[in-house]
mmCIF file of C-alpha atoms in Angstrom:
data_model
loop_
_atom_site.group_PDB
_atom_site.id
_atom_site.type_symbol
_atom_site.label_atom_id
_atom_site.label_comp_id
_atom_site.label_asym_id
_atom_site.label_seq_id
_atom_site.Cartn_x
_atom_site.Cartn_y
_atom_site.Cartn_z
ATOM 1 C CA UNK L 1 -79.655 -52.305 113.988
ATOM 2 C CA UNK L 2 -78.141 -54.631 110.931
ATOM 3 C CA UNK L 3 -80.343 -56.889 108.730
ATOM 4 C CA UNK L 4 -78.194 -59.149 107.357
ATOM 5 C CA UNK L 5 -78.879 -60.785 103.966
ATOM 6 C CA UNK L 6 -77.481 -63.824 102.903
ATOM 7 C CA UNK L 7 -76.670 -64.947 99.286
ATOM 8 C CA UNK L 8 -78.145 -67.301 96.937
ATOM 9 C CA UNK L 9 -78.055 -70.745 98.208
ATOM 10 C CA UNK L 10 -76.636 -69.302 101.526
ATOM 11 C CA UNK L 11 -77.823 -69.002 105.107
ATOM 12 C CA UNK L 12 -77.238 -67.568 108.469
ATOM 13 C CA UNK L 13 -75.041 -70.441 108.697
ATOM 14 C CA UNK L 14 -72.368 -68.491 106.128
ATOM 15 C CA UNK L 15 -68.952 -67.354 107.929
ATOM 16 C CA UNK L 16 -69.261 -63.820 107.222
ATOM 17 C CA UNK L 17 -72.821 -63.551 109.190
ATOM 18 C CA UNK L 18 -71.639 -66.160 111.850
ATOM 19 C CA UNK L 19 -68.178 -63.813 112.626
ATOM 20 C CA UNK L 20 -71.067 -60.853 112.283
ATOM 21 C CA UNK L 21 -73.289 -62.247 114.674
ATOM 22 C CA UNK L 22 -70.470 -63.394 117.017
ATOM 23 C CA UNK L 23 -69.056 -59.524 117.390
ATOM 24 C CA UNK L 24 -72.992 -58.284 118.107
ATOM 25 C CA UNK L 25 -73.187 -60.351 121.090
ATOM 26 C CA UNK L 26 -69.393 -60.020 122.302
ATOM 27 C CA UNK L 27 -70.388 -56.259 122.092
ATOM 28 C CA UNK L 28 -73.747 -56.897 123.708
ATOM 29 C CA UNK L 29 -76.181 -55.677 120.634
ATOM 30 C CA UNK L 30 -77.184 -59.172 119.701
ATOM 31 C CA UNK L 31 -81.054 -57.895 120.055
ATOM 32 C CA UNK L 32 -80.025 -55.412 117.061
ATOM 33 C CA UNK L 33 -78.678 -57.994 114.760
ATOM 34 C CA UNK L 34 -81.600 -59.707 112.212
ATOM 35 C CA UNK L 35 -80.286 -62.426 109.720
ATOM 36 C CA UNK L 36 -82.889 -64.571 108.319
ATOM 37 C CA UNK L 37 -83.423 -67.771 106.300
ATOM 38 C CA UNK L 38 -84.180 -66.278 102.929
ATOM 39 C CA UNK L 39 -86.882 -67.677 100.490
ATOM 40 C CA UNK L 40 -85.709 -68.530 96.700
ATOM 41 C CA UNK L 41 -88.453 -66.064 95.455
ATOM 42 C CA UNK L 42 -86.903 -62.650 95.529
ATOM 43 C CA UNK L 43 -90.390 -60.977 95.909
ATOM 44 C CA UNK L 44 -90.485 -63.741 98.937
ATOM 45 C CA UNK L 45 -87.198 -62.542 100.174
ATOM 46 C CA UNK L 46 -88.184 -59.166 99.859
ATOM 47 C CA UNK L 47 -91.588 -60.118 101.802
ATOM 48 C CA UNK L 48 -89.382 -60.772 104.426
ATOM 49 C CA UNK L 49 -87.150 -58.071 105.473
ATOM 50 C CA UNK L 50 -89.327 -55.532 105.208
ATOM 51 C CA UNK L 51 -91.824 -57.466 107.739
ATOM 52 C CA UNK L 52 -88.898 -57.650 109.848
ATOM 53 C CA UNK L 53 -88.819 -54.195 110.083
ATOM 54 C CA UNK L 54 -92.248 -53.045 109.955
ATOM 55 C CA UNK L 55 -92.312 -52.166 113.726
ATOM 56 C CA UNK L 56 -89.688 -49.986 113.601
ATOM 57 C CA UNK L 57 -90.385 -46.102 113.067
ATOM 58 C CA UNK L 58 -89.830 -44.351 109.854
ATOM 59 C CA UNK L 59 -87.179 -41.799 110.638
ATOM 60 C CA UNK L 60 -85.687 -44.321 112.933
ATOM 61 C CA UNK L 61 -85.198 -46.836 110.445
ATOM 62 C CA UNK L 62 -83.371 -44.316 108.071
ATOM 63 C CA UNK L 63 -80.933 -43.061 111.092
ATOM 64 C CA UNK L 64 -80.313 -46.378 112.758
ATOM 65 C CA UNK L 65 -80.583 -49.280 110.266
ATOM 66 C CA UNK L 66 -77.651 -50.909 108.400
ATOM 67 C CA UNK L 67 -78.794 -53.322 105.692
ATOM 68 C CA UNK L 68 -75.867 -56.118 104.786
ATOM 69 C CA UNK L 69 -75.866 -58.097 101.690
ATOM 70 C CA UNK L 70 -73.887 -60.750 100.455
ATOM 71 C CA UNK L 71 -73.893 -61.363 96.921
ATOM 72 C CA UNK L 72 -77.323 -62.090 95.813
ATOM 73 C CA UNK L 73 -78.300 -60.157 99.213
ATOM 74 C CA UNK L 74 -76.359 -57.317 98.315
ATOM 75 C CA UNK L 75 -78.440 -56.779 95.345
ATOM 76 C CA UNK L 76 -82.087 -56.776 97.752
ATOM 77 C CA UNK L 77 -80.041 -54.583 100.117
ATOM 78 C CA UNK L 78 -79.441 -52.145 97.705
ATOM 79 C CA UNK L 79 -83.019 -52.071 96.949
ATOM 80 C CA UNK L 80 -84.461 -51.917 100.466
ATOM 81 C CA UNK L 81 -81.673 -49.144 100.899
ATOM 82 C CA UNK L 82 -83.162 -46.879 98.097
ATOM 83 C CA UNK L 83 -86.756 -47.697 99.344
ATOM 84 C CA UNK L 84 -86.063 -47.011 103.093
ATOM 85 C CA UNK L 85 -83.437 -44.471 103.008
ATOM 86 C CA UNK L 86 -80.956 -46.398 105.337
ATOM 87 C CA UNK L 87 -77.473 -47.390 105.270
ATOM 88 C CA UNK L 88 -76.064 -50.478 103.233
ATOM 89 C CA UNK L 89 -72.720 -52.460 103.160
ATOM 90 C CA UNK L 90 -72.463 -54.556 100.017
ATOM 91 C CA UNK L 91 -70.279 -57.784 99.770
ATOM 92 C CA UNK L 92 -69.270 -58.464 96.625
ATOM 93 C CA UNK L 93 -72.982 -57.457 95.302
ATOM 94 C CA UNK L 94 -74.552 -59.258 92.853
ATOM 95 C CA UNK L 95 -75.338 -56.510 89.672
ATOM 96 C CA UNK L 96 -77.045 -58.119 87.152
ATOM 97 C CA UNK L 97 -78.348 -61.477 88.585
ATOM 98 C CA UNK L 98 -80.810 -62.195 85.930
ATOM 99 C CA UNK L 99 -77.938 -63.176 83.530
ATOM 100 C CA UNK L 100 -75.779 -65.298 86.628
ATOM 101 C CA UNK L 101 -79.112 -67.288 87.853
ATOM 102 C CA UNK L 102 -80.753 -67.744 84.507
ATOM 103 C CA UNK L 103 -78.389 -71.021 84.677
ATOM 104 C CA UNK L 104 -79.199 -72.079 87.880
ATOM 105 C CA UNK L 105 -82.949 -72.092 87.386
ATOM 106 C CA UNK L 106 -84.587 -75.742 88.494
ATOM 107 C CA UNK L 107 -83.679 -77.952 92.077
ATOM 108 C CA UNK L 108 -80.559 -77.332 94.163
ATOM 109 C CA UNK L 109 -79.473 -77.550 97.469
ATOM 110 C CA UNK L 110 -78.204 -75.420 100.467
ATOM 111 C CA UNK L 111 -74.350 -74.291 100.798
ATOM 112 C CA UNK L 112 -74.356 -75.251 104.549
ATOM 113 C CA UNK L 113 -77.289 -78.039 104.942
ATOM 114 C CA UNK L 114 -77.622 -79.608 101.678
ATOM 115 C CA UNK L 115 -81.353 -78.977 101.808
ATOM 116 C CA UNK L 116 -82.603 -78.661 98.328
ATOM 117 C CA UNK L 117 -84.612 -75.710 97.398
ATOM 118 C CA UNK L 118 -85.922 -75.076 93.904
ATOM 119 C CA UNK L 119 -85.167 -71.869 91.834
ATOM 120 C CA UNK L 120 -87.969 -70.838 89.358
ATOM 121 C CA UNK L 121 -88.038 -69.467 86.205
ATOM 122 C CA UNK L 122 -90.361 -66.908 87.171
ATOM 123 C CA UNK L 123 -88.112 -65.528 89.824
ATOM 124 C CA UNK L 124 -85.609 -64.189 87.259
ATOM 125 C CA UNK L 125 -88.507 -62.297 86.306
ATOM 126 C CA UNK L 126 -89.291 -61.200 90.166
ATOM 127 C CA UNK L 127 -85.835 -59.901 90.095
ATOM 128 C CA UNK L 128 -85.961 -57.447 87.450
ATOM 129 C CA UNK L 129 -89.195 -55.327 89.906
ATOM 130 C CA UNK L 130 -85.580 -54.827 92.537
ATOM 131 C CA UNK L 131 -83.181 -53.662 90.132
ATOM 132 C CA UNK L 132 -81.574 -50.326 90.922
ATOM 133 C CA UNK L 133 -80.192 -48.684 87.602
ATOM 134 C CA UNK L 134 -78.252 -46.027 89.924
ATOM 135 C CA UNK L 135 -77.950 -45.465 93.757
ATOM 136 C CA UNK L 136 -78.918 -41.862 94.821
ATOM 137 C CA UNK L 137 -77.160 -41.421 97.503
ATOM 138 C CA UNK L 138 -73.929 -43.090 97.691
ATOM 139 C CA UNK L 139 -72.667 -41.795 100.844
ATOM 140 C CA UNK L 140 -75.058 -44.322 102.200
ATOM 141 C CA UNK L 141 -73.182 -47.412 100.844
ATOM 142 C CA UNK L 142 -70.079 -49.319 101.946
ATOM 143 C CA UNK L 143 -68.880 -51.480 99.043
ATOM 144 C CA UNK L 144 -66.305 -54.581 99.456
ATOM 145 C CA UNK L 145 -65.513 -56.268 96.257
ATOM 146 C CA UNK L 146 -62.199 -58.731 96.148
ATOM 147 C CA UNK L 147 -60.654 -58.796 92.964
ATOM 148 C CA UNK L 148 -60.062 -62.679 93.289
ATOM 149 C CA UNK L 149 -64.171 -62.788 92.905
ATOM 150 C CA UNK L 150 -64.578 -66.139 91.097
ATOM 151 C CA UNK L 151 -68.349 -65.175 90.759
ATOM 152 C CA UNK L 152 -69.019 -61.758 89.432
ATOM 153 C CA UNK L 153 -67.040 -59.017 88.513
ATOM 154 C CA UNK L 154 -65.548 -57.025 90.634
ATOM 155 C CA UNK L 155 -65.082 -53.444 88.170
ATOM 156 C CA UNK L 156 -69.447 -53.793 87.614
ATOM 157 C CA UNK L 157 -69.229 -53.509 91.452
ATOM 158 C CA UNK L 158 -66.976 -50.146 91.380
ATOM 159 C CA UNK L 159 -68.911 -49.151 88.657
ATOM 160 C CA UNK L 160 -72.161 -49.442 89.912
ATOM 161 C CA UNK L 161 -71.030 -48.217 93.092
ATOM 162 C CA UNK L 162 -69.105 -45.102 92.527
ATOM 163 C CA UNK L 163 -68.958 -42.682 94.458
ATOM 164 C CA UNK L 164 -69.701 -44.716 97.715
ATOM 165 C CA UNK L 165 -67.076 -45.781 100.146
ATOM 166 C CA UNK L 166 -65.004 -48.632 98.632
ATOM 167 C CA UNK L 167 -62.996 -51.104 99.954
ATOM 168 C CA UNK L 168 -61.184 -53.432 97.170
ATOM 169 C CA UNK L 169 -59.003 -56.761 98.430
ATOM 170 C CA UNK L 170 -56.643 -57.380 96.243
ATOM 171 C CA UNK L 171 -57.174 -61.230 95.695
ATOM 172 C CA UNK L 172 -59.213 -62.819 98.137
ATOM 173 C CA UNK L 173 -62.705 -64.548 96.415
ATOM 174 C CA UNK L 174 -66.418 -64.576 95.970
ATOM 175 C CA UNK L 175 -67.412 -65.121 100.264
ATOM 176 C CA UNK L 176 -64.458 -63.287 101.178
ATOM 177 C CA UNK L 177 -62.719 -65.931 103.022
ATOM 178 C CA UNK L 178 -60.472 -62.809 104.877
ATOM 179 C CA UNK L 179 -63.809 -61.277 106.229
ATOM 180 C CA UNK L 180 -62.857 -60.958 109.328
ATOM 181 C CA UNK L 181 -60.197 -58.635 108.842
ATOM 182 C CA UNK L 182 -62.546 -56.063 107.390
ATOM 183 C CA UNK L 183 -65.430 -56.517 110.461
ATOM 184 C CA UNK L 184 -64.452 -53.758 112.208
ATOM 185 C CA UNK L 185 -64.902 -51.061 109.280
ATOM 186 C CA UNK L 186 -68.056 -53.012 108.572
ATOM 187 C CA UNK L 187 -69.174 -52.288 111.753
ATOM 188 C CA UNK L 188 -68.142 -48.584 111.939
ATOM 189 C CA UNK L 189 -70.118 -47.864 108.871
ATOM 190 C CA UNK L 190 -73.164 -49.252 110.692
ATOM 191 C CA UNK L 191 -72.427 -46.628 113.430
ATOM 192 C CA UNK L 192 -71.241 -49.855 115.521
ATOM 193 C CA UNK L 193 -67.588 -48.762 117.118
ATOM 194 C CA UNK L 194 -65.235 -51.971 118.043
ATOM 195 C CA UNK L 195 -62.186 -51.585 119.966
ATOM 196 C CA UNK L 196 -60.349 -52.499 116.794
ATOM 197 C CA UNK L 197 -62.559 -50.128 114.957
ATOM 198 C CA UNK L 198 -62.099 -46.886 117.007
#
């Protein structure tokens, strides 16, 4: 099963969880791929993927689930990782969001709808409860950070990171717009085998 998270002002609509979703259901798994609409409050967001999981069995969730997070996502999936003891592939991960969304705190709008949405002050504050000041097990995590990252940085990524599997594009930029050369390692970490991936 994958949970895919999308970034900040992102959707399902973003490329890498449309060319995601597209492989599920050409390899007939589309039942075990989740990617909701995320809320602006992280606690919200939160909220959210666990109840989308709350059916499934303990031990089963640690053996079988794959979380995937995007950028802002990749910093809840790292969380829900730690909390549920299950696998996670981060996309150039957001670190330290705090300090990147302090600036973007009041009425935007959607990447891929321009529906506006607004980001509180107080959720820089619901961030800081899903901070993870060091992964414990790092052979859990799958780490892709591109160099060419316009956003964040991609050496906090290796450095927060170490000692998981890491994949680093030379180039490239922040949504990884050469994604879908890397979806069939994605999907081998999440115990998903492609024809490209065996």
């Amino acid at each position: 099963m994958i949970l895919y998270l999308h970034g900040f002002r992102s959707s399902p609509l973003s490329m890498k969880s449309r060319l995601l979703a597209a492989q599920m259901q050409a390899l007939g798994r589309e039942a075990q791929w989740l990617c909701p609409q995320l809320p602006a409050s992280p606690k919200l967001a939160i909220e959210l993927a666990l109840s989308l999981l709350k059916d499934v069995p303990a031990q089963e969730l640690a053996k079988e689930l794959t979380i995937i997070g995007s950028s802002l996502g990749g910093y809840y999936a790292t969380w829900l990782a730690e909390q549920l003891g299950c696998r996670a592939v981060l996309l150039n991960p957001a670190i330290v969001p705090l300090i990147d969304l302090e600036q973007h705190v009041g009425v935007t709008t959607e990447f891929h709808s321009d529906q506006p949405f607004e980001f509180k002050r107080e959720y820089i504050d619901e961030l800081r409860a899903f901070a993870v000041e060091k992964i414990t097990q790092p052979q859990r995590y799958f780490l892709i950070a591109a160099t060419g990252d316009e956003v964040l940085d991609y050496r906090d990524m290796l450095a927060h990171y170490q000692g998981a599997q890491q994949c680093v594009i030379d180039g490239s930029d922040h949504g990884i717009s050469d994604f879908a050369a890397y979806l069939a390692p994605v999907l081998a970490f999440c115990g998903i085998p492609t024809d490209a991936a065996r």
